[in-house]
Amino acid sequence: MPVALIAAISVTATACQSSPGGDSADSNAKGAPSAASSVADYNPTPYDRIKDGGTYTTVGTFDDQGNPFNVNATLTASRVWAWYNADAITYSPTGEVQYNPDYFSDVNVAVKGGNQKVTLTINPKAVFNDGTPIDWTAIRATWKANNGSDKSYAASSTDGYDQITSVGKGRNAKQAVITFKGVSPSWSSLFTTFLHPKAATVENFNKAYVKKAHPEWGAGPYTVGKWDSHSGDFTFVRNPKWWGRKGKLDKRVYVNLESTAAINAFKNGQLDYVSAVDAESLRQIRGLKGTEIRSGGSPFEYSLYFNTKSAVLADKTVRKAIEESIDRTQIAKIRFQGLDYREPLPGSAILYSFQKGYEDNVSDVLKYAPDDARKALDAAGWQAASDGIRVKNGKKLEVGYTLLGDDPLEKATAGAFAAMLKSVGIRLDIKKADEADFSNILSDRKFDLFVSGNRSMDPFGARYLCDFYCSDRDSNLTGAGSPALDKEIRAIAKISDLGKQAVAANEAERKALQEYAFLPLFSGPSTYGVKKGLANVGATIFYNPLPETVGWEK
């Protein structure tokens, strides 16, 4: 599955357990680390040491689009999907591939004549909840829906799928043979989960999961117990049709609460787990009886997106001036204020600073330079008026900024952006929106400037270069790019060596960043308040614990 979009206020990664010390995130600050944290902290516990029974409750609700393969799906969709659909391939915290034998009893990867062949032998017991056997047709259906050959499918990412030339039946229906043109080193990310063939028609792929669940097309240790479209609450219960290890929990409950209410709900014992988004929320939950703080590395990154299709941001000169006016170090200080946490400013959308192959591509193409921004705007004919805001042809230089919810940290960030842009003669028009509008704002491009995050669902960042930067991709929220760069990016996906692929991807990203339409801002650690005894939950980096392994220690 692809990287998954997330609202800045929803599951942020901007807090770490506080202790005396500085709160700068300046990569040039004395003592600042050369890479962000890569520590995992989730109370890893063997299956046989988890008690049978209990309930696990967190904040959450279902997405407008619940099919994680769909371009309009966000991180919410991926997380909810994983509780009642196949988790066939996962990754360790550091990114090593893990095959789930309850789905794939054997995996064979071979290269012959320069082309890769992957043979997936599917567990003979594996069956969808409606009784349909899970076999090679599910793998074929997933490929066909995502390979880009039929533009009617609103697929999130065709990369990798478009390298597959065929998916056929092996020695029997329980074996899928996947043939690639060339070699795909990140092939495992294509089939971490899969679609029921009925879910893979164009109509169902695009519309069936809109605010709905389809447990009959799912499989796994849990299935849907309650799905309340009015309240937004929902519950998963044990699946009587599951053939593998039984889920340890009686119930997995999601309660639909605004992010600002989540801390109080955790303090009152209504939740078992909550994201600590800033120093204040962390202060409120630290030391609560029966709870602990878990904090570690983060596969999240938050960036500023520019809608190049909006009238004022169609001008690259204006976009570059905005980026040169933004002091990312100051934004990071706001995000991490009062926390003993430092990280280098992020330099890439595709790889994190703790990953092999990472390069600081942002610094290669952009410097914080408000004086240069002023000069460029002068030269472009934007003249300062009496109120300090620039005017050209009778039109003020005003840019919209969409602010979700009432989170104080988000308000402070928006205020900082406004002050920075005002200093060069640009007025930031802050427009408030409800958290519930997040996915619609993205899918309908209802913004000029917008801060959103991405969570990497696997370690193969270079694979998602096109999702961020190809001009013809709906997943490219900015709309920036060019056909020439698209061609270069697509060729990179076919490089078989991950190291060489990363080098080429970094070079292409530097070109893409010169569109000045996308600015990585910060990552931060993942920090959570958790009830003691909750197993396999917390800061997991690339790891997504299998649902049946989540529960309470004996």
Short mmCIF file of C-alpha atoms in Angstrom, two decimals, residues 148-335:
data_model
loop_
_atom_site.label_atom_id
_atom_site.label_comp_id
_atom_site.label_asym_id
_atom_site.label_seq_id
_atom_site.Cartn_x
_atom_site.Cartn_y
_atom_site.Cartn_z
CA GLY A 148 -3.31 1.89 -14.52
CA SER A 149 -4.47 0.12 -17.69
CA ASP A 150 -8.10 1.07 -16.96
CA LYS A 151 -8.29 4.77 -16.10
CA SER A 152 -11.78 4.29 -14.64
CA TYR A 153 -10.16 3.00 -11.45
CA ALA A 154 -9.28 5.85 -9.08
CA ALA A 155 -6.11 4.05 -7.98
CA SER A 156 -3.78 5.68 -5.50
CA SER A 157 -0.55 4.33 -6.96
CA THR A 158 0.04 2.32 -10.13
CA ASP A 159 3.80 2.18 -9.64
CA GLY A 160 5.05 -1.39 -9.41
CA TYR A 161 1.73 -2.82 -10.51
CA ASP A 162 2.42 -1.42 -13.98
CA GLN A 163 5.63 -3.47 -14.11
CA ILE A 164 3.66 -6.71 -13.83
CA THR A 165 3.03 -8.35 -17.19
CA SER A 166 0.80 -11.16 -15.93
CA VAL A 167 -0.74 -12.80 -12.88
CA GLY A 168 -1.55 -16.45 -13.56
CA LYS A 169 -2.57 -19.63 -11.83
CA GLY A 170 0.28 -21.83 -10.62
CA ARG A 171 0.09 -25.55 -9.94
CA ASN A 172 -3.46 -25.02 -8.64
CA ALA A 173 -5.84 -22.17 -7.81
CA LYS A 174 -4.07 -21.63 -4.48
CA GLN A 175 -0.90 -20.47 -6.19
CA ALA A 176 -0.43 -17.10 -7.92
CA VAL A 177 2.46 -16.58 -10.34
CA ILE A 178 3.33 -12.90 -10.79
CA THR A 179 5.61 -12.02 -13.71
CA PHE A 180 7.35 -8.65 -13.94
CA LYS A 181 9.03 -6.82 -16.77
CA GLY A 182 12.45 -6.30 -15.22
CA VAL A 183 13.01 -6.52 -11.47
CA SER A 184 10.92 -4.85 -8.76
CA PRO A 185 12.89 -4.76 -5.48
CA SER A 186 9.87 -3.38 -3.62
CA TRP A 187 7.32 -5.88 -4.99
CA SER A 188 6.23 -6.93 -1.49
CA SER A 189 4.59 -3.54 -0.92
CA LEU A 190 2.14 -4.30 -3.75
CA PHE A 191 0.47 -7.21 -1.98
CA THR A 192 0.59 -6.40 1.73
CA THR A 193 -3.17 -6.84 1.44
CA PHE A 194 -5.48 -7.66 -1.44
CA LEU A 195 -9.02 -7.19 -2.75
CA HIS A 196 -11.88 -9.64 -2.97
CA PRO A 197 -12.54 -10.03 -6.72
CA LYS A 198 -16.03 -8.58 -6.18
CA ALA A 199 -14.50 -5.49 -4.57
CA ALA A 200 -12.23 -5.02 -7.58
CA THR A 201 -14.85 -4.00 -10.12
CA VAL A 202 -14.62 -0.32 -11.12
CA GLU A 203 -17.91 0.54 -9.41
CA ASN A 204 -17.02 -1.18 -6.14
CA PHE A 205 -13.38 -0.06 -6.13
CA ASN A 206 -14.45 3.58 -6.42
CA LYS A 207 -17.72 3.67 -4.46
CA ALA A 208 -18.52 0.56 -2.40
CA TYR A 209 -16.39 1.56 0.59
CA VAL A 210 -17.51 5.19 0.79
CA LYS A 211 -18.52 5.50 4.48
CA LYS A 212 -19.32 1.78 4.42
CA ALA A 213 -17.62 -1.44 5.42
CA HIS A 214 -17.91 -4.70 3.51
CA PRO A 215 -17.02 -7.40 6.05
CA GLU A 216 -18.30 -10.09 3.68
CA TRP A 217 -15.39 -9.26 1.35
CA GLY A 218 -12.90 -9.21 4.23
CA ALA A 219 -10.85 -11.85 6.03
CA GLY A 220 -8.87 -12.07 9.24
CA PRO A 221 -9.10 -12.60 12.98
CA TYR A 222 -11.64 -9.77 13.37
CA THR A 223 -14.72 -8.61 11.54
CA VAL A 224 -17.12 -5.69 11.86
CA GLY A 225 -19.36 -5.81 14.92
CA LYS A 226 -20.85 -2.29 14.80
CA TRP A 227 -20.56 0.42 12.14
CA ASP A 228 -22.56 3.47 13.16
CA SER A 229 -22.70 5.94 10.29
CA HIS A 230 -24.52 8.47 12.52
CA SER A 231 -22.09 8.64 15.47
CA GLY A 232 -19.00 7.56 13.55
CA ASP A 233 -18.25 4.93 16.21
CA PHE A 234 -17.45 1.38 15.22
CA THR A 235 -16.31 -1.91 16.73
CA PHE A 236 -14.51 -5.02 15.56
CA VAL A 237 -15.20 -8.42 17.11
CA ARG A 238 -13.64 -11.86 16.68
CA ASN A 239 -14.32 -13.45 13.31
CA PRO A 240 -15.82 -16.97 13.67
CA LYS A 241 -14.69 -17.77 10.11
CA TRP A 242 -11.00 -17.13 10.82
CA TRP A 243 -8.68 -20.11 10.30
CA GLY A 244 -5.53 -18.74 11.95
CA ARG A 245 -4.48 -17.73 15.44
CA LYS A 246 -7.46 -16.38 17.35
CA GLY A 247 -7.57 -12.65 18.06
CA LYS A 248 -6.72 -12.01 21.69
CA LEU A 249 -9.23 -9.18 22.17
CA ASP A 250 -12.98 -9.55 22.60
CA LYS A 251 -13.48 -6.13 21.01
CA ARG A 252 -11.52 -3.42 19.21
CA VAL A 253 -13.44 -0.14 19.63
CA TYR A 254 -13.08 3.19 17.82
CA VAL A 255 -14.80 6.24 19.37
CA ASN A 256 -15.38 9.30 17.20
CA LEU A 257 -14.02 12.28 19.17
CA GLU A 258 -12.40 15.55 18.13
CA SER A 259 -8.66 15.44 18.74
CA THR A 260 -8.92 18.10 21.46
CA ALA A 261 -11.28 15.83 23.44
CA ALA A 262 -9.06 12.76 23.22
CA ILE A 263 -6.70 13.72 26.06
CA ASN A 264 -9.60 14.23 28.49
CA ALA A 265 -11.13 10.92 27.42
CA PHE A 266 -7.81 9.19 28.11
CA LYS A 267 -7.49 10.89 31.52
CA ASN A 268 -11.02 9.75 32.39
CA GLY A 269 -10.17 6.14 31.52
CA GLN A 270 -12.39 6.02 28.41
CA LEU A 271 -9.45 5.37 26.09
CA ASP A 272 -6.56 2.93 26.31
CA TYR A 273 -4.22 4.88 24.03
CA VAL A 274 -3.88 8.46 22.85
CA SER A 275 -1.47 10.46 20.72
CA ALA A 276 0.41 13.13 22.66
CA VAL A 277 0.64 15.96 20.17
CA ASP A 278 2.42 18.67 22.16
CA ALA A 279 4.01 19.54 25.48
CA GLU A 280 0.67 20.44 27.07
CA SER A 281 -1.06 17.17 26.18
CA LEU A 282 2.00 15.28 27.34
CA ARG A 283 2.01 17.20 30.64
CA GLN A 284 -1.62 16.25 31.22
CA ILE A 285 -1.11 12.51 30.76
CA ARG A 286 2.36 11.99 32.20
CA GLY A 287 2.21 10.32 35.60
CA LEU A 288 -1.40 9.19 35.33
CA LYS A 289 -1.90 6.10 37.46
CA GLY A 290 -1.78 2.90 35.42
CA THR A 291 -0.40 4.56 32.28
CA GLU A 292 2.96 5.06 30.60
CA ILE A 293 4.49 7.13 27.82
CA ARG A 294 5.78 5.32 24.74
CA SER A 295 7.89 7.36 22.35
CA GLY A 296 10.05 6.49 19.39
CA GLY A 297 10.87 7.16 15.77
CA SER A 298 8.29 8.25 13.27
CA PRO A 299 7.57 7.29 9.67
CA PHE A 300 5.46 10.47 9.51
CA GLU A 301 6.41 13.67 7.77
CA TYR A 302 4.44 16.91 7.62
CA SER A 303 4.71 19.21 4.63
CA LEU A 304 3.25 22.40 3.21
CA TYR A 305 1.32 21.77 -0.01
CA PHE A 306 0.79 24.50 -2.63
CA ASN A 307 -2.20 24.21 -4.97
CA THR A 308 -0.64 25.30 -8.27
CA LYS A 309 -4.09 25.33 -9.88
CA SER A 310 -5.22 28.24 -7.69
CA ALA A 311 -4.91 31.65 -9.35
CA VAL A 312 -2.30 33.23 -7.09
CA LEU A 313 -0.12 30.10 -6.73
CA ALA A 314 0.02 29.37 -10.45
CA ASP A 315 2.98 31.78 -10.49
CA LYS A 316 6.22 29.95 -9.59
CA THR A 317 7.84 33.25 -8.56
CA VAL A 318 5.21 33.68 -5.84
CA ARG A 319 5.57 30.05 -4.73
CA LYS A 320 9.34 30.32 -4.44
CA ALA A 321 9.04 33.60 -2.53
CA ILE A 322 6.69 31.94 -0.04
CA GLU A 323 9.09 29.03 0.49
CA GLU A 324 12.06 31.37 0.92
CA SER A 325 10.06 33.33 3.51
CA ILE A 326 9.28 30.34 5.70
CA ASP A 327 11.72 29.72 8.52
CA ARG A 328 11.35 25.96 8.97
CA THR A 329 13.56 26.04 12.06
CA GLN A 330 11.08 28.39 13.73
CA ILE A 331 8.14 26.19 12.73
CA ALA A 332 9.91 23.19 14.24
CA LYS A 333 10.56 25.14 17.47
CA ILE A 334 6.84 25.85 17.73
CA ARG A 335 5.98 22.21 17.16
#
